[in-house]
Amino acid sequence: MADRYFPWDRMADQILSSPRRPRAARQDRILTKLRAQPALRASELAQILDVSHETIRRDLIDLDRRGLLRRTYGGAERPLRFEAPLAERRSMHVQARARIGSDAAEQITPGQVVMIGSGATCWHAARALAASGRQLTAITNDHPVAEALCDNPSAQIITLGGRLHPSERYASGPQAIEELTRYRANWAILGASGVDSLGVHDIDDLAAGICRHMIRQAQRVAIVADRSKFDRPALARIAGWSEVDLLVTDAAPDGALATTLAAHGVDVLHPCENRPDP
């Protein structure tokens, strides 16, 4: 659905591309484009917005100075700390994330204990676990994940305390970490802002800290990440691939990432072409 181009999108492009629009509206359009793809060329932006290369250059300098993007040779890319808000991510890559969540949930057998991290893909995994009706114990610091699990009457749900993130709605801090040390789990299911040959990363160091402690308390670790996260750096490292057992995704990794996964014996689960959607 996100790939469709509706007439009103074209109208918005035409309105915002007018050189008479104020700088703020033009820069908002640049940031919107950058949310849809990780990098943009200045020449492409100049054509889309119908302005000169010098105007785009000044916009990119300004946005880079404000930390909203990172200038590159010939264009711009997302800064390491960038990620769309949770409400927006819920509407992105929905079909892929639903499949990934379903595949991750299938790893959990009745009676097992699973720790579930925060984020949109983990929320899909929680929904799949709820739909399965399996008897299980789930431990999470994420309020939307806990709420989704409540639809499974056979699940015992343990929520961690701590400081609540106002927009992402997960708990973190010393209290959450101390509570985690009281539990052991068969599996940890964790999301990521980016995965590359160096490991698994998150834009938020607090969220990454919770994930690292979940890994320590779990026998096996599954990372759930769609292909848009491949080869994307992020601020805080969650884990190296030697600490991960399974990557659940929607496409086969390639290049250095695939080589590293194979070297560390990480299983990769992604859908076959003839596999039905959930």
mmCIF file of C-alpha atoms in Angstrom, residues 35 78-86 88-89 92 97 118-120 168 191-194 201-204 207 226 228-229 232 234:
data_model
loop_
_atom_site.group_PDB
_atom_site.id
_atom_site.type_symbol
_atom_site.label_atom_id
_atom_site.label_comp_id
_atom_site.label_asym_id
_atom_site.label_seq_id
_atom_site.Cartn_x
_atom_site.Cartn_y
_atom_site.Cartn_z
ATOM 1 C CA ARG A 35 11.868 8.701 5.778
ATOM 2 C CA ARG A 78 19.501 9.572 7.463
ATOM 3 C CA PRO A 79 21.467 10.288 10.621
ATOM 4 C CA LEU A 80 22.334 7.295 12.805
ATOM 5 C CA ARG A 81 19.704 8.275 15.326
ATOM 6 C CA PHE A 82 16.836 8.515 12.820
ATOM 7 C CA GLU A 83 13.773 6.295 13.026
ATOM 8 C CA ALA A 84 10.153 7.056 12.342
ATOM 9 C CA PRO A 85 7.850 7.265 15.394
ATOM 10 C CA LEU A 86 6.190 4.042 16.579
ATOM 11 C CA GLU A 88 4.205 5.664 11.849
ATOM 12 C CA ARG A 89 6.263 2.438 11.870
ATOM 13 C CA MET A 92 5.105 0.653 7.341
ATOM 14 C CA ARG A 97 6.270 -7.478 9.579
ATOM 15 C CA SER A 118 9.931 -3.283 22.028
ATOM 16 C CA GLY A 119 9.022 -1.997 18.587
ATOM 17 C CA ALA A 120 6.638 -2.510 15.696
ATOM 18 C CA GLU A 168 7.641 4.477 22.241
ATOM 19 C CA GLY A 191 13.663 -6.018 17.104
ATOM 20 C CA ALA A 192 16.357 -3.773 15.656
ATOM 21 C CA SER A 193 16.809 -0.387 14.017
ATOM 22 C CA GLY A 194 19.521 -1.830 11.809
ATOM 23 C CA HIS A 201 21.822 -2.154 16.485
ATOM 24 C CA ASP A 202 19.217 0.236 17.891
ATOM 25 C CA ILE A 203 18.916 3.993 17.604
ATOM 26 C CA ASP A 204 18.086 4.208 21.323
ATOM 27 C CA ALA A 207 16.264 0.221 24.438
ATOM 28 C CA ASP A 226 12.610 -6.696 7.681
ATOM 29 C CA SER A 228 14.774 -2.305 5.112
ATOM 30 C CA LYS A 229 17.016 -2.768 8.176
ATOM 31 C CA ARG A 232 21.802 0.182 8.184
ATOM 32 C CA ALA A 234 22.461 2.758 14.220
#
